[in-house]
mmCIF file of C-alpha atoms and ligand atoms in Angstrom:
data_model
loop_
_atom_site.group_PDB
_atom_site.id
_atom_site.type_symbol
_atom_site.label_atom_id
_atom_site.label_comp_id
_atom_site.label_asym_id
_atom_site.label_seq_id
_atom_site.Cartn_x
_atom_site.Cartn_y
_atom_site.Cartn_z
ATOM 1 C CA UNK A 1 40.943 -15.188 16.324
ATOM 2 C CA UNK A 2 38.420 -13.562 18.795
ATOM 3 C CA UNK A 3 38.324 -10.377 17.001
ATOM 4 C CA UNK A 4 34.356 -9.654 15.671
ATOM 5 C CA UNK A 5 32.615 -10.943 12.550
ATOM 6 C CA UNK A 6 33.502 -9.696 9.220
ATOM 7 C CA UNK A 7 31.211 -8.989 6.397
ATOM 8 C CA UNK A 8 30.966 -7.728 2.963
ATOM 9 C CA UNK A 9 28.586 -6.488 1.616
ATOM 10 C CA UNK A 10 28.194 -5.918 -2.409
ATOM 11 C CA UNK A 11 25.719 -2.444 -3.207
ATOM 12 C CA UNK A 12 25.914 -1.806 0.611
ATOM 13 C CA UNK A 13 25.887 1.970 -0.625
ATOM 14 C CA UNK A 14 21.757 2.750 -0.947
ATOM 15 C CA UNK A 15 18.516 0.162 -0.384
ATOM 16 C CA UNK A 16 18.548 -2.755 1.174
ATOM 17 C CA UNK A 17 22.574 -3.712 0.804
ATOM 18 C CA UNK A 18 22.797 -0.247 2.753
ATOM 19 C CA UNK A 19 20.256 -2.091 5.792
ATOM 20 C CA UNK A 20 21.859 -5.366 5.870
ATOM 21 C CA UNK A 21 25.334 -3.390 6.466
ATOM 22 C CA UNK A 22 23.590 -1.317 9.237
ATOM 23 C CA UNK A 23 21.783 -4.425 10.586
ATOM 24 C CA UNK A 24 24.907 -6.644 10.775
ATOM 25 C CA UNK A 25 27.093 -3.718 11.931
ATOM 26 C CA UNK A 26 24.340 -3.765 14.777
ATOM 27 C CA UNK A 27 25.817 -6.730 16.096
ATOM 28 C CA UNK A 28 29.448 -5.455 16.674
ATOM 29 C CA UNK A 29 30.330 -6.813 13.488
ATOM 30 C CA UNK A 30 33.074 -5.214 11.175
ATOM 31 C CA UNK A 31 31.440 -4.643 8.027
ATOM 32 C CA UNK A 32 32.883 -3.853 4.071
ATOM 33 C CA UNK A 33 30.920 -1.541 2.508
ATOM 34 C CA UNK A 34 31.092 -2.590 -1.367
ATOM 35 C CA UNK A 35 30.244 -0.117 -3.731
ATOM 36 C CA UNK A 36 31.592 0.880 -7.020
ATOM 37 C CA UNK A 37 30.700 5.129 -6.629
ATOM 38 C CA UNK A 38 33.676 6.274 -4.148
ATOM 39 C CA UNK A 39 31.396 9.517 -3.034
ATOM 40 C CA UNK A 40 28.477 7.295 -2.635
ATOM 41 C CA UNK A 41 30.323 4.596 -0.806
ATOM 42 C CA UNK A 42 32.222 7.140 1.325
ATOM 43 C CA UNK A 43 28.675 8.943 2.397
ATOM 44 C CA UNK A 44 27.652 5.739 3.638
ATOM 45 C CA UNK A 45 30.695 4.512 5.160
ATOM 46 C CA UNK A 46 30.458 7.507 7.230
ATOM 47 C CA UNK A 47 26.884 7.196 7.517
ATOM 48 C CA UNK A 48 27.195 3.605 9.275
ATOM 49 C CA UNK A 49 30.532 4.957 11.485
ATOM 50 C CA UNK A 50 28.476 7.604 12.876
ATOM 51 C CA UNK A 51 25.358 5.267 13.657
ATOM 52 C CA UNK A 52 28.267 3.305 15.488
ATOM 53 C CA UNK A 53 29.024 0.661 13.390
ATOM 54 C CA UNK A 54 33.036 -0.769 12.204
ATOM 55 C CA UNK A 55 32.431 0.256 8.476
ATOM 56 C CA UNK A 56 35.279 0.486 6.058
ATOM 57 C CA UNK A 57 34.993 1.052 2.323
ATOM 58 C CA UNK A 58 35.814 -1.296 -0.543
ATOM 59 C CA UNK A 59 35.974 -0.345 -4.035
ATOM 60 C CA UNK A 60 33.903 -2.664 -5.877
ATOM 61 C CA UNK A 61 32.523 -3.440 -9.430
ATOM 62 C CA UNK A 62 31.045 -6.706 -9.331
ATOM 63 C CA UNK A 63 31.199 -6.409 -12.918
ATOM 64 C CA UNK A 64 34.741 -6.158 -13.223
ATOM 65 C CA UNK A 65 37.686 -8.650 -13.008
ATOM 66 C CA UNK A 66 40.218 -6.227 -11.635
ATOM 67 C CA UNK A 67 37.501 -4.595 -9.301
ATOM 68 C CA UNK A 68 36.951 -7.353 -7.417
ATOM 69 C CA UNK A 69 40.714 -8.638 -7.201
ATOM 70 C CA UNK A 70 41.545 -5.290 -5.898
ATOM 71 C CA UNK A 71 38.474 -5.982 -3.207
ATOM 72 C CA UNK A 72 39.881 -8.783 -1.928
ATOM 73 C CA UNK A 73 43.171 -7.999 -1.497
ATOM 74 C CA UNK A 74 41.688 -4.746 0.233
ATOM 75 C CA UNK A 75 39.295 -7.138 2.664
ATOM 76 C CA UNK A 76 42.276 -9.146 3.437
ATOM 77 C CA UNK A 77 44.679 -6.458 4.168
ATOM 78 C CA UNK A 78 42.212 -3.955 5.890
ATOM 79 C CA UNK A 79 40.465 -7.051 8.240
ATOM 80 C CA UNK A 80 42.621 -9.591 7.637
ATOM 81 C CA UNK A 81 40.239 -12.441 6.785
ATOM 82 C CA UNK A 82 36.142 -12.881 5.783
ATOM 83 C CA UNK A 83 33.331 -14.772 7.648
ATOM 84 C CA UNK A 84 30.195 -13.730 5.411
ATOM 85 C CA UNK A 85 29.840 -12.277 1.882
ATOM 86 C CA UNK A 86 26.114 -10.941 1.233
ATOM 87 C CA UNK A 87 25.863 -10.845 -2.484
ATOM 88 C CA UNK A 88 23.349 -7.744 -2.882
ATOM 89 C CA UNK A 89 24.398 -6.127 -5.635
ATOM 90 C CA UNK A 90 22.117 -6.066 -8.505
ATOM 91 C CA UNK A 91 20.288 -4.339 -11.504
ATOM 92 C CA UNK A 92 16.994 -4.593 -13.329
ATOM 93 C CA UNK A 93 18.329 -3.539 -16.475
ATOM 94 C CA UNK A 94 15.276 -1.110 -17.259
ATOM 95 C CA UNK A 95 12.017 -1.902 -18.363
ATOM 96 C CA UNK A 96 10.503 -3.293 -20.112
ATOM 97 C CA UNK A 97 11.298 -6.116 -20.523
ATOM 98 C CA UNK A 98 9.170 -8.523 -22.106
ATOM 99 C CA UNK A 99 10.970 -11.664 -24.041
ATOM 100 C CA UNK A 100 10.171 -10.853 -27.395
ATOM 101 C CA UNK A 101 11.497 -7.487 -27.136
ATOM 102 C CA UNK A 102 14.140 -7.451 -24.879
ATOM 103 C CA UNK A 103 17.453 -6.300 -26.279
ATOM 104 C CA UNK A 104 20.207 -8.910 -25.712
ATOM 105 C CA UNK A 105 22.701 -6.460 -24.332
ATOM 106 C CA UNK A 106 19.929 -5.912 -21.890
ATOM 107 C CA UNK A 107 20.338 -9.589 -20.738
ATOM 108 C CA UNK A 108 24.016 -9.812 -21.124
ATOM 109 C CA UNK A 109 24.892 -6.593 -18.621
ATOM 110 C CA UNK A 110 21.735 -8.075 -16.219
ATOM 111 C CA UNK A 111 23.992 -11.654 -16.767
ATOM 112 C CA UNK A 112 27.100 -9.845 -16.023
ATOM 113 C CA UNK A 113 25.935 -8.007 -12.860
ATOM 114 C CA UNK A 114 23.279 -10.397 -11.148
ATOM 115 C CA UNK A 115 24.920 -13.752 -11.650
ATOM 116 C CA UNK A 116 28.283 -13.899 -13.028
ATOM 117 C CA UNK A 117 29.282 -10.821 -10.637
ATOM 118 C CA UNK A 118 28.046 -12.844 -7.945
ATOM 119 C CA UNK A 119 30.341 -16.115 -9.131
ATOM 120 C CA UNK A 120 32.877 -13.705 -9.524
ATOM 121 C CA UNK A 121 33.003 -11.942 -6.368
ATOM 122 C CA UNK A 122 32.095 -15.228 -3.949
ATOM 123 C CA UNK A 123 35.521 -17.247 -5.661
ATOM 124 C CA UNK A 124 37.434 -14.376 -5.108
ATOM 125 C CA UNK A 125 36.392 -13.990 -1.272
ATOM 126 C CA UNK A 126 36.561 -17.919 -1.153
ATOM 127 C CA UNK A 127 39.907 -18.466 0.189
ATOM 128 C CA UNK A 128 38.883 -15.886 3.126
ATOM 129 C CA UNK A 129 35.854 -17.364 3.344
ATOM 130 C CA UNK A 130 37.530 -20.912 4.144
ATOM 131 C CA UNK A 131 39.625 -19.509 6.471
ATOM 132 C CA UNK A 132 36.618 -18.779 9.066
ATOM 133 C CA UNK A 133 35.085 -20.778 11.596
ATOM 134 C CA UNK A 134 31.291 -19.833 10.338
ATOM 135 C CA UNK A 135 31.430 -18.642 7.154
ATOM 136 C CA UNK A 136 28.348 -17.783 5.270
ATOM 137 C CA UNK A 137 27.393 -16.714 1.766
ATOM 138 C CA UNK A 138 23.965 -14.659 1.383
ATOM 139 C CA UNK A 139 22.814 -14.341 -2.308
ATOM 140 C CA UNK A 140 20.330 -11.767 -2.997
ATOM 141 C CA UNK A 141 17.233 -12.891 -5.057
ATOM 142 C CA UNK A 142 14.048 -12.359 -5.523
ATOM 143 C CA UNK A 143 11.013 -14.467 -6.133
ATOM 144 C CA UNK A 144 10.055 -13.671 -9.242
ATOM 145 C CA UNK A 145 13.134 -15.862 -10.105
ATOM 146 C CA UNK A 146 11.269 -18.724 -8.898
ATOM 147 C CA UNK A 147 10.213 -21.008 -11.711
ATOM 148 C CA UNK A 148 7.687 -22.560 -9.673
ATOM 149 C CA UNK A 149 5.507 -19.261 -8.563
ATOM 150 C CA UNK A 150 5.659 -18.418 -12.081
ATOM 151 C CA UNK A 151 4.199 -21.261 -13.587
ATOM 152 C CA UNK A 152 1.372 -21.027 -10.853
ATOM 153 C CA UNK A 153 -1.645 -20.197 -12.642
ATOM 154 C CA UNK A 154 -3.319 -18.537 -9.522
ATOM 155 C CA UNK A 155 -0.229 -16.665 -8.794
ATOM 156 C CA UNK A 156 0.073 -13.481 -10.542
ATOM 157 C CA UNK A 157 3.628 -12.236 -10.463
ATOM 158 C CA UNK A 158 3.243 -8.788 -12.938
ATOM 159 C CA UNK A 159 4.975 -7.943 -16.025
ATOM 160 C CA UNK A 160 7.609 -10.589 -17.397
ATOM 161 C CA UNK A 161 10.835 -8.805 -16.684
ATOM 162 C CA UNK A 162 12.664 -11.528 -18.694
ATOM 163 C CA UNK A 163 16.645 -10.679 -18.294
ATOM 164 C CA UNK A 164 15.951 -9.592 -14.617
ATOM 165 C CA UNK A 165 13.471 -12.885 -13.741
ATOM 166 C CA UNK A 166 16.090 -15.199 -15.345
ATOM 167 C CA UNK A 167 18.845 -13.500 -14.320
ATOM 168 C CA UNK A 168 17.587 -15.017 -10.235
ATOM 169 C CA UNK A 169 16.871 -17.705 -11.517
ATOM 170 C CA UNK A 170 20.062 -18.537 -12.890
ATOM 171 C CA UNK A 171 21.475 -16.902 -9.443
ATOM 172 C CA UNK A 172 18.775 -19.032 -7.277
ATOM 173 C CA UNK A 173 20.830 -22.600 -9.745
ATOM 174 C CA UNK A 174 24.469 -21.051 -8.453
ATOM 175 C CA UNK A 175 23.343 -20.695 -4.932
ATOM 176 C CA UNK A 176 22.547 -24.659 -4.904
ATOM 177 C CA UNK A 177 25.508 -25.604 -6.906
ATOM 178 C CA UNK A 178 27.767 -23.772 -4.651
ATOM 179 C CA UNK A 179 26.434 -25.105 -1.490
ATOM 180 C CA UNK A 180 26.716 -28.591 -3.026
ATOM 181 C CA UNK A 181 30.224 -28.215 -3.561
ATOM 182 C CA UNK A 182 31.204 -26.468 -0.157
ATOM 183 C CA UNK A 183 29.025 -28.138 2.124
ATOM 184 C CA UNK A 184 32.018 -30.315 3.132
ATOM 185 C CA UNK A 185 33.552 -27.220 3.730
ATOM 186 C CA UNK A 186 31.195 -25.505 6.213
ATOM 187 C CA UNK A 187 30.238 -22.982 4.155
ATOM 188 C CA UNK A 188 26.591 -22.213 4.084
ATOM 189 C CA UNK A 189 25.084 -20.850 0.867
ATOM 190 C CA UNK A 190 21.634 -19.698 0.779
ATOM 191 C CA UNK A 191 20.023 -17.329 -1.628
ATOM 192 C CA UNK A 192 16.774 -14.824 -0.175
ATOM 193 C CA UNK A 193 14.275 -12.859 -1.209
ATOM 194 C CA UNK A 194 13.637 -9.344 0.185
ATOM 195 C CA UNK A 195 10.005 -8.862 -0.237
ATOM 196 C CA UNK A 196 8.926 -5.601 -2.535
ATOM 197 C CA UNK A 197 10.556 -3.319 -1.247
ATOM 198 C CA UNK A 198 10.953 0.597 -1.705
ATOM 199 C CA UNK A 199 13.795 1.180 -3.469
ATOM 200 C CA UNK A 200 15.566 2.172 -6.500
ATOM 201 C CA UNK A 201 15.626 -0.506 -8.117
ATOM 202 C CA UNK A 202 12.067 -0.586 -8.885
ATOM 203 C CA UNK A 203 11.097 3.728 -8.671
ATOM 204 C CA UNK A 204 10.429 2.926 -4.812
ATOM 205 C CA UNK A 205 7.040 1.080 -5.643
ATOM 206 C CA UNK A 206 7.548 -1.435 -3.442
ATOM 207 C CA UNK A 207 5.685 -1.770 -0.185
ATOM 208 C CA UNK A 208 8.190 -3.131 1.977
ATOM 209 C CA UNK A 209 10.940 -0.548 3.637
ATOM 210 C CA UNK A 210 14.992 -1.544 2.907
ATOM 211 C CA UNK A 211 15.586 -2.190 6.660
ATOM 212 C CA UNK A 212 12.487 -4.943 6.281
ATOM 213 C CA UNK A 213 13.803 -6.289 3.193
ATOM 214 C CA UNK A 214 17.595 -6.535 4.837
ATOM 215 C CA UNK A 215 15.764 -8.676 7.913
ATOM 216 C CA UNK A 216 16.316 -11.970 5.642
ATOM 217 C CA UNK A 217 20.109 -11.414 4.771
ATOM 218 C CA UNK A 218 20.530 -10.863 8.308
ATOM 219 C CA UNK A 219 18.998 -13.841 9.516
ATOM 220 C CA UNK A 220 20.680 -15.956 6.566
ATOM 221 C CA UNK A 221 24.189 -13.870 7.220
ATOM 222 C CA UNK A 222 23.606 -15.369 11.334
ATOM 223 C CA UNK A 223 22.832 -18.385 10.867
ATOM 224 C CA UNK A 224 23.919 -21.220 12.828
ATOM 225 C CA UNK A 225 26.473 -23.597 11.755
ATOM 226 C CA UNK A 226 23.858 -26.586 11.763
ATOM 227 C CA UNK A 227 21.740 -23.852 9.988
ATOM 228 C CA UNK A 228 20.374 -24.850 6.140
ATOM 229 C CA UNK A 229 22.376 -24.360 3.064
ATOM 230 C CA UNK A 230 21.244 -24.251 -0.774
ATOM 231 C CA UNK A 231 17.825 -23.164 0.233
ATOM 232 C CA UNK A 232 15.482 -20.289 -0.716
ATOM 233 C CA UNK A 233 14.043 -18.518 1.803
ATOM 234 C CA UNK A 234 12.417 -14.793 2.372
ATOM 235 C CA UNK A 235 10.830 -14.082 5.803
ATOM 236 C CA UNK A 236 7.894 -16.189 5.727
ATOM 237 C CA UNK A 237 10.109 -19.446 5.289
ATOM 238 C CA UNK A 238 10.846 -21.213 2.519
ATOM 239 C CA UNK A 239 10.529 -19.804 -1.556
ATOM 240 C CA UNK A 240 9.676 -23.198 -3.914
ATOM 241 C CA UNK A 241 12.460 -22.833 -6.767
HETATM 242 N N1 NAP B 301 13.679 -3.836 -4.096
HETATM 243 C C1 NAP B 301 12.985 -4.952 -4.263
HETATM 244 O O1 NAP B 301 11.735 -4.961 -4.265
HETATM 245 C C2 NAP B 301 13.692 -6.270 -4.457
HETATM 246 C C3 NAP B 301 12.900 -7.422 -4.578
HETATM 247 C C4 NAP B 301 13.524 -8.652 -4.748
HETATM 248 C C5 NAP B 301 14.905 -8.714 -4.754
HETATM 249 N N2 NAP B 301 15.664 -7.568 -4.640
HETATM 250 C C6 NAP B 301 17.110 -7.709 -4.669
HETATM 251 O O2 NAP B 301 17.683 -7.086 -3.523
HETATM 252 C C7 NAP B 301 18.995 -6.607 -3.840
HETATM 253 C C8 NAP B 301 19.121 -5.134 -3.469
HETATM 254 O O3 NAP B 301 18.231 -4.399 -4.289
HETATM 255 P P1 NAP B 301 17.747 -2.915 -3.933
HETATM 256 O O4 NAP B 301 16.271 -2.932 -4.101
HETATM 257 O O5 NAP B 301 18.342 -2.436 -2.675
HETATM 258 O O6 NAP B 301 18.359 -2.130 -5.203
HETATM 259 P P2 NAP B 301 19.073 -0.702 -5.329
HETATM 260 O O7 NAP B 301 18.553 0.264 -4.325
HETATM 261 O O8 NAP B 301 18.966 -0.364 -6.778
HETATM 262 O O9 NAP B 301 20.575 -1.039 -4.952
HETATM 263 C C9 NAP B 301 21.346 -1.858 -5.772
HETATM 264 C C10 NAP B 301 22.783 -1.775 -5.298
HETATM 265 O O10 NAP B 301 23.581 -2.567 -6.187
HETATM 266 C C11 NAP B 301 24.678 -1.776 -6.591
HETATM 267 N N3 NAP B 301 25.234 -2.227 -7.860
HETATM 268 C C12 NAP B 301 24.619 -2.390 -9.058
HETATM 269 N N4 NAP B 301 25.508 -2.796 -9.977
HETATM 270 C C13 NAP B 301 26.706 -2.897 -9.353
HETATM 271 C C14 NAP B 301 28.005 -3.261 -9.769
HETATM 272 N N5 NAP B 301 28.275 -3.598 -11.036
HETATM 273 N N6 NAP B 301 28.996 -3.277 -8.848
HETATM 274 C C15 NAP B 301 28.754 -2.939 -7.557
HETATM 275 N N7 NAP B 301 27.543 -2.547 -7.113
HETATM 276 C C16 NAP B 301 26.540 -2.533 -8.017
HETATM 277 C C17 NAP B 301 24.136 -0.362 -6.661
HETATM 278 O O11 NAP B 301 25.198 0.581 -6.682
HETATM 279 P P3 NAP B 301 25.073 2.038 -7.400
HETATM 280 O O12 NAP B 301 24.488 2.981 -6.393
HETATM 281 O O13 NAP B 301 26.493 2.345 -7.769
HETATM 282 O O14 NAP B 301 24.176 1.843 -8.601
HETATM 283 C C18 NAP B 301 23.344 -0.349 -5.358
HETATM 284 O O15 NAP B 301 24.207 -0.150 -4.265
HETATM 285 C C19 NAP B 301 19.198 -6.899 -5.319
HETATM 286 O O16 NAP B 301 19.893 -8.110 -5.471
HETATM 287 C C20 NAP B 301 17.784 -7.035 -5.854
HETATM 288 O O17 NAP B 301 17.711 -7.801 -7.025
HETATM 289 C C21 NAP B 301 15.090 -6.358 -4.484
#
């Protein structure tokens, strides 16, 4: 005990996964740097050691059983326990993607990778997780996954990107579920929305840059232990479900 925090951090390669890692690794923290691309995970791995930060890399697939059991066997031999997972990892699927049309395999890989990755990855960290004397889970979402913004008639939230909108939704129902059941446990599960925000993910139209829309994982990763859990929050406060 006594040694600094440690994080993971899913996607931590590129966008904002790549910001929260920086951000928390601001803080002393020791940080995992979870990507599935070894050249792209080792460029930023030496990208955050040589802005100063404790960065290691992990190997992950969020996708993929054996991927993640090989992560956290990694996690626990390389830092030898886990206070905060950020679940950032994430894809849109393409576009577009409107209901009628979309192909199911597009919503079963977006499924796969947004919200069962997410279930997968946060049980296997779990016994880490309830080893630490703050541990936090950060779930990356978004508000178009918000069922109440998108049945606002006066709010208009864009093209339907139906495997990618449900697919935080569905995440935005685990993040409440989870804090439910590990609330006795201290654990404090929270899901957050970025903001749009210039990245990949979306051809860099957004108008937000990665380092602003890692500022609500960090504050969600840091939170205190009488700090909220099973809420929705993106900079501004609170995101309505
Ligand atoms: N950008 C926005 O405007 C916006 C808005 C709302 C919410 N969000 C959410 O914020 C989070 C970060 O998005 P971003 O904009 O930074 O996207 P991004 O630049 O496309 O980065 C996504 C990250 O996820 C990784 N990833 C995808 N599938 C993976 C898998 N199976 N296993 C491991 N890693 C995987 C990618 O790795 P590779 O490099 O290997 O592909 C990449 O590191 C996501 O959860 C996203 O839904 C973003």
């Amino acid at each position: 005990m006594g040694g600094p925090t440690i994080a993971l951090v899913t996607g931590a390669n590129k966008g904002i996964g790549y910001e929260i890692a920086a951000g928390l690794g601001a803080l002393g923290w020791r940080i995992g740097v979870g990507a599935r691309d070894r050249q792209r995970r080792d460029t930023a791995v030496a990208k955050l050691r040589a802005a100063g930060t404790d960065a290691f890399g992990v190997p992950l697939d969020v996708a993929d059983d054996a991927s993640v059991a090989a992560a956290a066997e990694l996690v626990a031999e390389h830092a030898g326990g886990l206070d905060v997972l950020v679940n950032n990892a994430a894809i849109t699927g393409g576009m577009p993607q409107t209901p009628s049309r979309v192909d199911p395999a597009t919503v079963r890989v977006v499924v796969e990778t947004n919200v069962i990755g997410v279930i997968r990855v946060t049980n296997a960290m779990l016994p880490m997780l309830r080893g630490s004397a703050s541990p936090r889970v950060v779930n990356m979402s978004s508000s178009v996954g918000s069922l109440a913004l998108q049945t606002t008639p006066d709010i208009d939230m864009g093209p339907v990107p139906a495997a990618y909108l449900a697919s935080k939704t569905f995440l935005n129902a685990v993040t409440v579920q989870y804090a439910k059941e590990l609330g006795d446990a201290g654990i404090l599960v929270n899901s957050g929305c970025p903001g749009f925000t210039a990245t990949d993910l979306n051809g860099f139209q957004g108008v937000r840059t990665p380092q602003q829309g890692a500022a609500i994982a960090i504050h969600l990763a840091t939170l205190p232990d009488d700090g909220p859990t099973g809420g929705f929050f993106d900079d501004a406060g609170t995101v309505p479900w």
